Short mmCIF file of C-alpha atoms and ligand atoms in Angstrom, two decimals:
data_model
loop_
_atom_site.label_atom_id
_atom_site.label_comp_id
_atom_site.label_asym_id
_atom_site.label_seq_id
_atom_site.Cartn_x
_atom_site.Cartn_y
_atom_site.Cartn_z
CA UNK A 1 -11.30 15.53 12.15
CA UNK A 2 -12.68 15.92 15.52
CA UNK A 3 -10.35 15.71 18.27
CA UNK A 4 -10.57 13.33 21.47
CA UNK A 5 -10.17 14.53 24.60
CA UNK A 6 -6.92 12.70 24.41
CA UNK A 7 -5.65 14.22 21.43
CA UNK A 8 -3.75 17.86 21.88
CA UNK A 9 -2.16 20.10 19.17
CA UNK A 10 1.63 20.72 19.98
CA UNK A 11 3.57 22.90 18.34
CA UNK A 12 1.07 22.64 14.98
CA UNK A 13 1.52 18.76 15.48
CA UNK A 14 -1.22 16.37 16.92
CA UNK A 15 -0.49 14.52 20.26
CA UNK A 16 -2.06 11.81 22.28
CA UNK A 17 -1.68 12.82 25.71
CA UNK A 18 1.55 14.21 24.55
CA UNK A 19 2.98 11.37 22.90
CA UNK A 20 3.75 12.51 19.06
CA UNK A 21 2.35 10.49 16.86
CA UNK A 22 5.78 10.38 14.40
CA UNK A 23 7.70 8.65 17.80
CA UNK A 24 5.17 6.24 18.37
CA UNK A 25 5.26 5.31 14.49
CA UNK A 26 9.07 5.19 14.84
CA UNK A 27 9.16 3.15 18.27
CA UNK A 28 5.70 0.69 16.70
CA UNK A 29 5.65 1.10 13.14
CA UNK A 30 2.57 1.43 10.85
CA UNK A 31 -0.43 0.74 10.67
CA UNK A 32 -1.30 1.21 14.20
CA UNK A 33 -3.65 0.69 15.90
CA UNK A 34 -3.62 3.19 19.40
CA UNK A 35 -5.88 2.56 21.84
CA UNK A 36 -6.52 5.24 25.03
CA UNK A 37 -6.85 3.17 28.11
CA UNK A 38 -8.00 6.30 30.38
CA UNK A 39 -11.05 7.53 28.46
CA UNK A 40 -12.72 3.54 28.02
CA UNK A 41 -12.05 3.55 31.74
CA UNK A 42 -14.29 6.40 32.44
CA UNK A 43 -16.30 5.33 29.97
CA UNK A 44 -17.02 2.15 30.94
CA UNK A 45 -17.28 3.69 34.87
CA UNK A 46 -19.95 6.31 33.45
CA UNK A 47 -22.12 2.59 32.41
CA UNK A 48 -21.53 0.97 35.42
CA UNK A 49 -21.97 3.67 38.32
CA UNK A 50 -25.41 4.86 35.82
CA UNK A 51 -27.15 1.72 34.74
CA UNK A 52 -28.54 1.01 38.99
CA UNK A 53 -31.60 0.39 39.75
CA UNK A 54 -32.84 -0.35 43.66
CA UNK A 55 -35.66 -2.40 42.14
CA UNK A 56 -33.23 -5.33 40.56
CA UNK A 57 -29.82 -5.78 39.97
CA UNK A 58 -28.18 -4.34 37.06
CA UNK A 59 -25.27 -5.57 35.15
CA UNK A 60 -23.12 -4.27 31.89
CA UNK A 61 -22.00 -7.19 29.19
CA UNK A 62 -19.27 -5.84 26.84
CA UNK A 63 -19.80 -7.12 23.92
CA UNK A 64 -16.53 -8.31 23.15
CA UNK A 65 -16.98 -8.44 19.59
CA UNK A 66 -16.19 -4.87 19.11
CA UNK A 67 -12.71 -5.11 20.65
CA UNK A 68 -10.86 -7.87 22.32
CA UNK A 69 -7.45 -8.66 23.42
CA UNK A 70 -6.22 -10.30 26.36
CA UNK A 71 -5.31 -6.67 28.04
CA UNK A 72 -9.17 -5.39 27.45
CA UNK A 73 -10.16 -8.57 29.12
CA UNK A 74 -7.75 -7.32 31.79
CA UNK A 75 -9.23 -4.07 31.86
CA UNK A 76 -12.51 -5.51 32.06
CA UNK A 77 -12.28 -7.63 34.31
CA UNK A 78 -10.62 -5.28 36.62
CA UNK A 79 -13.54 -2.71 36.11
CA UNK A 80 -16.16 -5.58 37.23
CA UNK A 81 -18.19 -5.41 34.19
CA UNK A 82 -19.43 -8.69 32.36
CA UNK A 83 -18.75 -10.02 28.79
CA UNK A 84 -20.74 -11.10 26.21
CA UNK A 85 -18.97 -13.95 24.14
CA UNK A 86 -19.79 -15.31 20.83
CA UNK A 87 -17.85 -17.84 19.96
CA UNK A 88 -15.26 -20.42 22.38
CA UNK A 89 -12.51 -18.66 21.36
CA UNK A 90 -14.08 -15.12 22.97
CA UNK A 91 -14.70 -17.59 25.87
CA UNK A 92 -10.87 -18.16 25.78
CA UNK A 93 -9.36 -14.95 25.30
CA UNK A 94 -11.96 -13.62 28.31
CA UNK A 95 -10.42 -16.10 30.62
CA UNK A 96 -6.79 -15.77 29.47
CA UNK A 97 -7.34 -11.71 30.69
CA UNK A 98 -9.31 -13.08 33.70
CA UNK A 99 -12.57 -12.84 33.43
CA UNK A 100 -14.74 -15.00 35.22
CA UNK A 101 -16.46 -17.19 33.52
CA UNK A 102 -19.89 -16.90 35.25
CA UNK A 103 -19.73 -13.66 34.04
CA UNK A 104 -19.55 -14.67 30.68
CA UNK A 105 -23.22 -14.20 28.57
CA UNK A 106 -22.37 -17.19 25.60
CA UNK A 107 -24.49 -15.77 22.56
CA UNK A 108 -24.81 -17.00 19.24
CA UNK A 109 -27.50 -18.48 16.23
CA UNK A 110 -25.07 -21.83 15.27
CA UNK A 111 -22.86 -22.37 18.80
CA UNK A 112 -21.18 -25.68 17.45
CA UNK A 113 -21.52 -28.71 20.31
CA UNK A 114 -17.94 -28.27 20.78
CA UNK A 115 -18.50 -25.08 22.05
CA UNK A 116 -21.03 -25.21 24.20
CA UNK A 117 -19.60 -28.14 26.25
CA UNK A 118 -16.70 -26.06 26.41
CA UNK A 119 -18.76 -23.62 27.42
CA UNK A 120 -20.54 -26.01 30.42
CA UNK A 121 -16.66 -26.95 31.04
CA UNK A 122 -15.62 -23.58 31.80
CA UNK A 123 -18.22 -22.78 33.56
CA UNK A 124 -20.06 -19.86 31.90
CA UNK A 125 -22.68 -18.36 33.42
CA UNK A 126 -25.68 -17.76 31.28
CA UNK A 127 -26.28 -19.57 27.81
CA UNK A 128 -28.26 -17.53 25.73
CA UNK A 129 -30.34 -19.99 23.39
CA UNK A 130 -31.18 -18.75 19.96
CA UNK A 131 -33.49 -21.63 19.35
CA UNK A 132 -35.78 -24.55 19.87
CA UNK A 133 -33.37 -26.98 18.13
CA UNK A 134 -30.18 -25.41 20.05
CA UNK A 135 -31.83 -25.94 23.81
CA UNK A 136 -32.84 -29.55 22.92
CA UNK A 137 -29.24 -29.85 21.65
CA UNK A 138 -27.70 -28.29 24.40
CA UNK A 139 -29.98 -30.57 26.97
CA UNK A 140 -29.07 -33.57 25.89
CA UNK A 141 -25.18 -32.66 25.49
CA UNK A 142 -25.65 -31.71 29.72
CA UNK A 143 -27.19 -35.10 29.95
CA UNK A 144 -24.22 -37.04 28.07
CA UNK A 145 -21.65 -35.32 29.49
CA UNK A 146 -22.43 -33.96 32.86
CA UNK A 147 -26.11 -35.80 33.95
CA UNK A 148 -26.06 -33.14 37.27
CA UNK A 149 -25.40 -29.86 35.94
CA UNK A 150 -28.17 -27.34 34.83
CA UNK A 151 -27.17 -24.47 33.06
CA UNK A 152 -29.02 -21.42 33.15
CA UNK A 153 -30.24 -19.94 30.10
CA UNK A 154 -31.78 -16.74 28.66
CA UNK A 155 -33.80 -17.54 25.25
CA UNK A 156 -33.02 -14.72 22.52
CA UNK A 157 -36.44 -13.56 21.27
CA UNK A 158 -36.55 -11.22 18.16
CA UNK A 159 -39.32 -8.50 18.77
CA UNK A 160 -39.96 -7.64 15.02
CA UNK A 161 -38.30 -3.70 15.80
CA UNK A 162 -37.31 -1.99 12.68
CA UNK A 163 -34.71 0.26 13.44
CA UNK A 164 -32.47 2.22 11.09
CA UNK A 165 -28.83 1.66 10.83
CA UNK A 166 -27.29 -0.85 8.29
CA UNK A 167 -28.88 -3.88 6.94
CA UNK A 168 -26.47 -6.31 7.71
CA UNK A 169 -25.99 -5.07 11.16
CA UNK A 170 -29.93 -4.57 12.08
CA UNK A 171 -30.85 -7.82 13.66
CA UNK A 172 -34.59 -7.64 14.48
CA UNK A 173 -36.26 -7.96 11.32
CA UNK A 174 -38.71 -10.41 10.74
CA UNK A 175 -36.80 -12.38 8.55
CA UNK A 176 -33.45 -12.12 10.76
CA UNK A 177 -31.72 -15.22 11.65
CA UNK A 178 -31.28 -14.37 15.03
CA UNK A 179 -33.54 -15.74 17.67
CA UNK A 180 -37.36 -16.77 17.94
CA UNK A 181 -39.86 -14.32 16.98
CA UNK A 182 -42.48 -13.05 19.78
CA UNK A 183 -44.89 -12.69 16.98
CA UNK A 184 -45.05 -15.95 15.94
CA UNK A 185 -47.80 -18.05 16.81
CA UNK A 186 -45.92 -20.92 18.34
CA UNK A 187 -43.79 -19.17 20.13
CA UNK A 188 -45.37 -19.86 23.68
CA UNK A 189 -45.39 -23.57 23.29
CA UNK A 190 -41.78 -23.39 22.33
CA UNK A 191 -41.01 -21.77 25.33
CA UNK A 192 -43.50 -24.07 27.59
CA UNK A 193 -41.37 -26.97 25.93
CA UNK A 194 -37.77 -25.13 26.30
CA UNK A 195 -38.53 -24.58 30.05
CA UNK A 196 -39.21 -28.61 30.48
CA UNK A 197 -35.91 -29.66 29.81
CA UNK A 198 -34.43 -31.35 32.43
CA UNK A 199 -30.62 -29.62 32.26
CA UNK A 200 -32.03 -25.84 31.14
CA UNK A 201 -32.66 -23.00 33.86
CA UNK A 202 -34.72 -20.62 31.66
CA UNK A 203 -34.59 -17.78 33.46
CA UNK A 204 -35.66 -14.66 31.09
CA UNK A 205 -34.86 -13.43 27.83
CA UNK A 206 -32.70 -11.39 25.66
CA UNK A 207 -33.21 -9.15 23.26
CA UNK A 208 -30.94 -7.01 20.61
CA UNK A 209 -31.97 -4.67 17.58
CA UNK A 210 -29.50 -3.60 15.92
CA UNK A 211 -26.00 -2.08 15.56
CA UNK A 212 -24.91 2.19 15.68
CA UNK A 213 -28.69 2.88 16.27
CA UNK A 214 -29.24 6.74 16.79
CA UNK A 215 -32.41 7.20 18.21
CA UNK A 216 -33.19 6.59 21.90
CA UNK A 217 -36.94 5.37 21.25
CA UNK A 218 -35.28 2.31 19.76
CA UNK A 219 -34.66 1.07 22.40
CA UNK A 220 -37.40 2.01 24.76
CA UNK A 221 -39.56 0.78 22.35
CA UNK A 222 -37.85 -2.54 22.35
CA UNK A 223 -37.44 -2.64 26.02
CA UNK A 224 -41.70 -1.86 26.21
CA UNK A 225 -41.92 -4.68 23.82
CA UNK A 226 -39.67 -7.22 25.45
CA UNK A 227 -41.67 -6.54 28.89
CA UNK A 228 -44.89 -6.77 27.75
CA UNK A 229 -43.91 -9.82 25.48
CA UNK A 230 -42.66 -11.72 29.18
CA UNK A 231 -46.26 -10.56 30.71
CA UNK A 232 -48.04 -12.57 28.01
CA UNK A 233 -45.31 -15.42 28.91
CA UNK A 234 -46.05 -15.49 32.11
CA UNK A 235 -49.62 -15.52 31.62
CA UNK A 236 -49.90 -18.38 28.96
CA UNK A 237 -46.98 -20.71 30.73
CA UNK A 238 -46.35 -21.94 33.90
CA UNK A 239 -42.81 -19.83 33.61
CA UNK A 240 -40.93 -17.74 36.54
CA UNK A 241 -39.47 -14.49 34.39
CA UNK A 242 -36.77 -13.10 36.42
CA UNK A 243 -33.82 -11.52 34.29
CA UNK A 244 -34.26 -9.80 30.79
CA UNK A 245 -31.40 -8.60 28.67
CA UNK A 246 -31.71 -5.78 26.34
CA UNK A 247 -28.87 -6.20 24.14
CA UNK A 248 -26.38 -3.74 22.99
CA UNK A 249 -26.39 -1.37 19.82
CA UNK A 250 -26.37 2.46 20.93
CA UNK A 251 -25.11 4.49 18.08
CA UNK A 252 -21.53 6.46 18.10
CA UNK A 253 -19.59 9.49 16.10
CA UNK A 254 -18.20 8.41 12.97
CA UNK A 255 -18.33 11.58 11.02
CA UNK A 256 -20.32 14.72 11.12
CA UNK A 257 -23.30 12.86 10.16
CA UNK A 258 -23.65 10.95 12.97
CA UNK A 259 -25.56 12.52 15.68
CA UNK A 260 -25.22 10.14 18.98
CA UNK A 261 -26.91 10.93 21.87
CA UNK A 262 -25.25 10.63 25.50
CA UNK A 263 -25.93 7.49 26.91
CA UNK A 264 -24.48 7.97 29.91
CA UNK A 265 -26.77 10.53 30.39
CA UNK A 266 -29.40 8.38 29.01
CA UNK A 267 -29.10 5.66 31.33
CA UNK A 268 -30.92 6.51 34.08
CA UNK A 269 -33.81 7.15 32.32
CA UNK A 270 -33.99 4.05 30.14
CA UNK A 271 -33.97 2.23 33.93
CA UNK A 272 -36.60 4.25 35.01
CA UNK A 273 -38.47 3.64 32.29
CA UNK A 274 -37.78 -0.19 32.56
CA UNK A 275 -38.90 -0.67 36.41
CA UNK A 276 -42.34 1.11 35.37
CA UNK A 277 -43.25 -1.14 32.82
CA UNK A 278 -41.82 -3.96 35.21
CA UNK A 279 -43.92 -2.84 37.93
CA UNK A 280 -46.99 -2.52 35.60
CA UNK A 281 -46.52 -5.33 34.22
CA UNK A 282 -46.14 -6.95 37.75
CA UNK A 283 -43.03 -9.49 36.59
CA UNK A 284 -40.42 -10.92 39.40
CA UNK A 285 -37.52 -9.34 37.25
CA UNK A 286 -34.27 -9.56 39.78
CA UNK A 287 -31.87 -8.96 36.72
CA UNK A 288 -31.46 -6.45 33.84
CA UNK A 289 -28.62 -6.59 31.74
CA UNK A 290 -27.48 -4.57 28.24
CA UNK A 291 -24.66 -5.11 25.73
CA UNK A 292 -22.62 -2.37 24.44
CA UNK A 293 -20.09 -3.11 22.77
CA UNK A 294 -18.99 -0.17 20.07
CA UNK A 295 -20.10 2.57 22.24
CA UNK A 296 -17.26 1.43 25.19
CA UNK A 297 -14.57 1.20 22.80
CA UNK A 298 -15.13 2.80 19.61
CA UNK A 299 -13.65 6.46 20.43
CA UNK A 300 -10.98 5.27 21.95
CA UNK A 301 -9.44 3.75 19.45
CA UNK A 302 -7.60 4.87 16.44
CA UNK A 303 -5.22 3.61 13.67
CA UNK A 304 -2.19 5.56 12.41
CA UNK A 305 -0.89 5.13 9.21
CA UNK A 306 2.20 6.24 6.85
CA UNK A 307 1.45 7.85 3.56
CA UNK A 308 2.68 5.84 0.72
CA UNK A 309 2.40 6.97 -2.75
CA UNK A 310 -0.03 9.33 -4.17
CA UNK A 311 -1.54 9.27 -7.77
CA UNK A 312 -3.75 11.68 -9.68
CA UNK A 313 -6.13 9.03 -11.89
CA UNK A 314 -6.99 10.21 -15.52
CA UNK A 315 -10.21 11.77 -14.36
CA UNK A 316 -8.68 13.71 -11.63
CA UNK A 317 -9.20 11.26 -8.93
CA UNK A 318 -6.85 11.82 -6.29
CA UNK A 319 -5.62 8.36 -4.36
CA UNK A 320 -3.80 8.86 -1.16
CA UNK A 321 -2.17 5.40 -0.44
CA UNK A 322 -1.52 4.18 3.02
CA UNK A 323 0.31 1.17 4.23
CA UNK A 324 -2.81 -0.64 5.60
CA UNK A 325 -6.55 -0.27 4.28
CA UNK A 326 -9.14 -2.90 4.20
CA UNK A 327 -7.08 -5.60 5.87
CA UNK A 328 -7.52 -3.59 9.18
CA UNK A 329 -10.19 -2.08 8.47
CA UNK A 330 -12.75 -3.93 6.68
CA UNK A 331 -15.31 -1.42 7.42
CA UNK A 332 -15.89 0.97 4.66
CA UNK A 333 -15.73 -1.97 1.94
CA UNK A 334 -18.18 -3.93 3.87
CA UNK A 335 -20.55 -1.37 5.58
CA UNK A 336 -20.02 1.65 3.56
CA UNK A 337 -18.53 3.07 6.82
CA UNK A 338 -17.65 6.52 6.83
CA UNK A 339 -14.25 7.79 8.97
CA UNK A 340 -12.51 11.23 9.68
CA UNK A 341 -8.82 10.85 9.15
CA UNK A 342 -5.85 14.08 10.06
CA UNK A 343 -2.30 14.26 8.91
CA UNK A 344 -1.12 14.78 12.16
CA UNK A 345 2.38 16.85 11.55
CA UNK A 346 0.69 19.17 8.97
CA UNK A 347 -2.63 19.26 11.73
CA UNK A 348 -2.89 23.33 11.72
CA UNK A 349 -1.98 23.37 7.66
CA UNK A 350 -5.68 24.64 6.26
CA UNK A 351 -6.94 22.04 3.41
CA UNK A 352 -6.09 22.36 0.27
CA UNK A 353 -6.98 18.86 -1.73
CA UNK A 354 -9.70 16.47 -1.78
CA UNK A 355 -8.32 12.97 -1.45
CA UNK A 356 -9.65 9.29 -1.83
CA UNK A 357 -7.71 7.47 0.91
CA UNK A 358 -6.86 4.04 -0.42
CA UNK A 359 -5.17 1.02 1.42
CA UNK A 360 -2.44 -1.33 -0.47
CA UNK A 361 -4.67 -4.40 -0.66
CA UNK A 362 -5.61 -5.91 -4.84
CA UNK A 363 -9.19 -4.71 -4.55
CA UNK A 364 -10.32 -1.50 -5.89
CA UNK A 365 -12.90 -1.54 -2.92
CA UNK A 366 -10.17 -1.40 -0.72
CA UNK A 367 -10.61 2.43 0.71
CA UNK A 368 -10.82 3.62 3.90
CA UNK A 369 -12.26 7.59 2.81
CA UNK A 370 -13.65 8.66 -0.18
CA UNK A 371 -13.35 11.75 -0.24
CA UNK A 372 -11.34 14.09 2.25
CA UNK A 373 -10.39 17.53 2.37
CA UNK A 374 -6.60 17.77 3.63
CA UNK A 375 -3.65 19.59 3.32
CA UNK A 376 -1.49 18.84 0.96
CA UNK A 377 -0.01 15.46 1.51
CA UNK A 378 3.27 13.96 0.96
CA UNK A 379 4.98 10.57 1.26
CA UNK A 380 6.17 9.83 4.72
CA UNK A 381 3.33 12.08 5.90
CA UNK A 382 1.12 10.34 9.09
CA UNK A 383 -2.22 10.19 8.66
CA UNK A 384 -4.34 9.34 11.68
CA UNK A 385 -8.16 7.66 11.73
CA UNK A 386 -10.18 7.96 14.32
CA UNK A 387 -13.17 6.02 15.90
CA UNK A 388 -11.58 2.61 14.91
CA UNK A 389 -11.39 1.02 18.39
CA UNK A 390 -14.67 -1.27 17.69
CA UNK A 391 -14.94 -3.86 15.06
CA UNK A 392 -11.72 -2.88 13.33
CA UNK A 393 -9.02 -5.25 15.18
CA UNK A 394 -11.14 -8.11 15.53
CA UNK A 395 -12.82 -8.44 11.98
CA UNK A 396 -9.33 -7.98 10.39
CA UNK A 397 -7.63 -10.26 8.21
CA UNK A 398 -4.63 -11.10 6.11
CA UNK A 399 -5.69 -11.06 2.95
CA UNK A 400 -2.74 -10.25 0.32
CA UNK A 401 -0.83 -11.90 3.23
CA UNK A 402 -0.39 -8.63 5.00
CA UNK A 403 0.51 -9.13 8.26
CA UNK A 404 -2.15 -7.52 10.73
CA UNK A 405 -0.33 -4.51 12.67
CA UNK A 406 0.20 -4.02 16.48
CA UNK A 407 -1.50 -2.62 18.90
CA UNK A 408 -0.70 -0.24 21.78
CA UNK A 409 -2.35 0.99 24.90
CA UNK A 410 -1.52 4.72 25.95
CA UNK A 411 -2.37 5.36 29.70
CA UNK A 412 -2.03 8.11 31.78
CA UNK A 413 1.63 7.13 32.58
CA UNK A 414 3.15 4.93 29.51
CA UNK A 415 2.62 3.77 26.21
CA UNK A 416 2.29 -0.50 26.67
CA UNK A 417 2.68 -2.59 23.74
CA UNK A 418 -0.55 -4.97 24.14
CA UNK A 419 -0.35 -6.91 20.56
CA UNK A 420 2.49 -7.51 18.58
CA UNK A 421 2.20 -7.16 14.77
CA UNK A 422 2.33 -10.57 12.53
CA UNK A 423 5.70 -12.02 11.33
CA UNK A 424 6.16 -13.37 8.26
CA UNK A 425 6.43 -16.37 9.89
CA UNK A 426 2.81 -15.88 11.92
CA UNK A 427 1.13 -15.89 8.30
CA UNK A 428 2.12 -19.42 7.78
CA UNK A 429 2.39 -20.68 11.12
CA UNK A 430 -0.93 -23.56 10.65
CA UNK A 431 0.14 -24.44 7.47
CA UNK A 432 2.33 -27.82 6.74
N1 LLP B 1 -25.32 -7.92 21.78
C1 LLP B 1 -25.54 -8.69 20.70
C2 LLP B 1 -26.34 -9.89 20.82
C3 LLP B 1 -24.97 -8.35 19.46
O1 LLP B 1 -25.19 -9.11 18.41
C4 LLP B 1 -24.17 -7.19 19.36
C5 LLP B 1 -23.54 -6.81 18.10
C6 LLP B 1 -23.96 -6.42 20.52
C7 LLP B 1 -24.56 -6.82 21.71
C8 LLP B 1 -23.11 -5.18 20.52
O2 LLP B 1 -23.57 -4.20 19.68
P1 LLP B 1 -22.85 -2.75 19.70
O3 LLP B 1 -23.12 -2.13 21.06
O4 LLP B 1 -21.40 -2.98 19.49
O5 LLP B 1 -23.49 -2.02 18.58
N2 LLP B 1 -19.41 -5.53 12.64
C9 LLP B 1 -20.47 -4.55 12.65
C10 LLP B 1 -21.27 -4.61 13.92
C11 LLP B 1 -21.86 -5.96 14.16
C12 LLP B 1 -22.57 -6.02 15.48
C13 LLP B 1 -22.93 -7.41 15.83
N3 LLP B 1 -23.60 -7.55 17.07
C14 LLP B 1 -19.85 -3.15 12.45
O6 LLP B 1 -18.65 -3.07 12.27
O7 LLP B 1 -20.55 -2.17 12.43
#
């Protein structure tokens, strides 16, 4: 497995930041999931202080999706970044770690009418519309509910880029249900008729093309084709472009197959690249904004685990159990998501066995690793798995009623307890 930064070999067991992994299981219990406050923090810092521009202003969304909890709304809102919500209840859990709501970016291809007025009601920034039907809907709900309030809006546009990463996380096809397509022919009279409405501020667009996307011409090819798609926009209406949003999506390290490149590294350039074609394309742009969501959090993140029981299967399958699996991360059944994974108090053993690692839930798809070299494992062992910070917490579930496990935050100074794992009692708490 590769190591963090965070993660240090102590007398042949692993560490984070000198915490040993078998006291934290003791003091927590397993599954757990560990999150290292220090390196998002630099992360996210390495965004901020690199995505300027002195032609507009620049802003970074998290995409909460990938990770959220009232203490990385804290930590976001602290580090002055925005948020990209989905749903009210991101909208809720922002505020409840203080963000401000005008910071909020309220995404989103079905946003019930519940939701967006109490969206308007809490005051979020920037609607993003996915369609014609949803800005006629969200018009009229202004008008009903609160006749002198117009809410600005970006309209999500879907530029037809084919880029490779998973199908059901590329979201740009032609045939995706996300947003309006620039290709079709209506598309300008749709816009002509979203920027009419009385309540709407349709200020730009947004743009996103996908999820874990490796290559770096992705994106500049959907940033070229979001530009030159608002030229033609302002040509053929009588529309004022002023802030585009490019989305999130930029590819991370799952396993050895994974080649990401740096995007801190890449971020000045993609800007540079952006206020060319701006400039070209002579558009008043005063705001660009992307999305990352996976890339923040993912490699901070990790979930440790106790080895259960292990089984040798007829045709010399070997199944490492752990006391987790698919209910926290749902990842590998759904995606095909690969994962490294270490048994951190036999880290320096060499490895000896290849193993299937297998969670406890009642579904034979219900594996977090295929296939792993390790050393040889033994009940009561700890197996670590890194790169689980995005989309692992908040796309888990209780299926099997198996109560979802804690999580921690380890800083420079202390280990903080920042979720508490379900009770017994949480599992039927909304049921009479
Ligand atoms: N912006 C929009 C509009 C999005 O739909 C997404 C992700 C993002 C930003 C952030 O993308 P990121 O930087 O995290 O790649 N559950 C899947 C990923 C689904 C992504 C959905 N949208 C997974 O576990 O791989």
């Amino acid at each position: 497995m590769k190591l963090e930064s965070y993660q240090q070999i102590k007398d042949d067991r692993l560490t984070h930041r000198g915490y040993d992994y078998e006291r934290i299981a003791q003091e927590y219990q397993t599954p757990l999931y560990i999150f290292d406050e220090p390196s998002f923090i630099e992360r996210v810092k390495g965004y901020r202080d690199q995505f300027q521009s002195e032609v507009f202003e620049t802003e970074i969304l998290y995409a909460s999706k990938a990770l959220l909890t009232k203490e990385i709304a804290r930590l976001v809102a602290r580090l002055d970044i925005g948020q990209d919500v989905v749903s009210a209840g991101e909208i809720y859990a922002g505020q409840a770690g203080g963000i401000d709501a005008k910071r909020m970016y309220f995404h989103g291809n079905n946003k019930t009418d519940q939701e967006l007025l109490y969206a308007i009601k809490n005051g979020v920034g920037t609607i993003v519309l996915d369609n014609q039907s949803e800005a006629h809907r969200l018009n009229h709900l202004i008008q009903q509910s609160n006749e002198g309030h117009i809410q600005k809006v970006l309209l999500r546009v879907n530029p037809g880029i084919e880029a490779s990463t998973h199908e059901y996380i590329l979201t740009a096809t032609n045939d995706s249900k996300f947003g309006e397509n620039i290709h079709d022919s209506e598309i300008f009279m749709v816009i002509s008729e979203i920027a009419a409405l009385s309540h709407l501020n349709l200020v730009g667009f947004h743009s996103h093309i996908g999820s874990q996307i490796f290559e770096a011409d992705s994106f500049l090819k959907a940033s070229e084709s979001l530009i030159d798609f608002a030229q033609k926009v302002m040509e053929q209406t009588a529309l004022k472009i002023t802030e585009l949003n490019f989305g999130g999506g930029f590819g991370v390290y799952y396993t050895e197959e994974d080649q990401p490149f740096d995007v801190i590294d890449y971020l000045p350039r993609f800007v540079k690249q952006i206020e060319k074609a701006i400039q070209e394309a002579k558009l008043p742009i005063e705001k660009v904004a992307i999305e990352p969501g996976r890339s923040l959090v993912n490699a901070s993140g990790s979930t440790l685990y106790r080895v259960g029981d292990l089984k040798q299967t007829l045709s010399g399958k070997h199944y490492l159990f752990v006391d987790g699996g698919m209910t926290d991360n749902i990842r590998p059944a759904l995606y095909q998501a690969k994962y490294e994974a270490a048994l951190v108090n036999k880290i320096t053993d060499s490895a000896k066995a290849s193993y299937t690692i297998a969670g406890k839930a009642c579904e034979s798809g219900d594996k977090i690793i295929e296939s792993i070299m390790l050393p040889e494992a033994t009940p009561g062992d700890l197996l670590l798995v890194n790169g689980t910070g995005a989309y692992n917490f908040t796309m888990a579930s209780n299926y099997n009623y198996i109560p979802r496990p804690a999580m921690i935050h380890v800083t420079e100074e202390t280990i903080k307890l920042t979720v508490k794992r379900d009770t017994l009692d949480d599992l039927v708490r909304n049921q009479l």
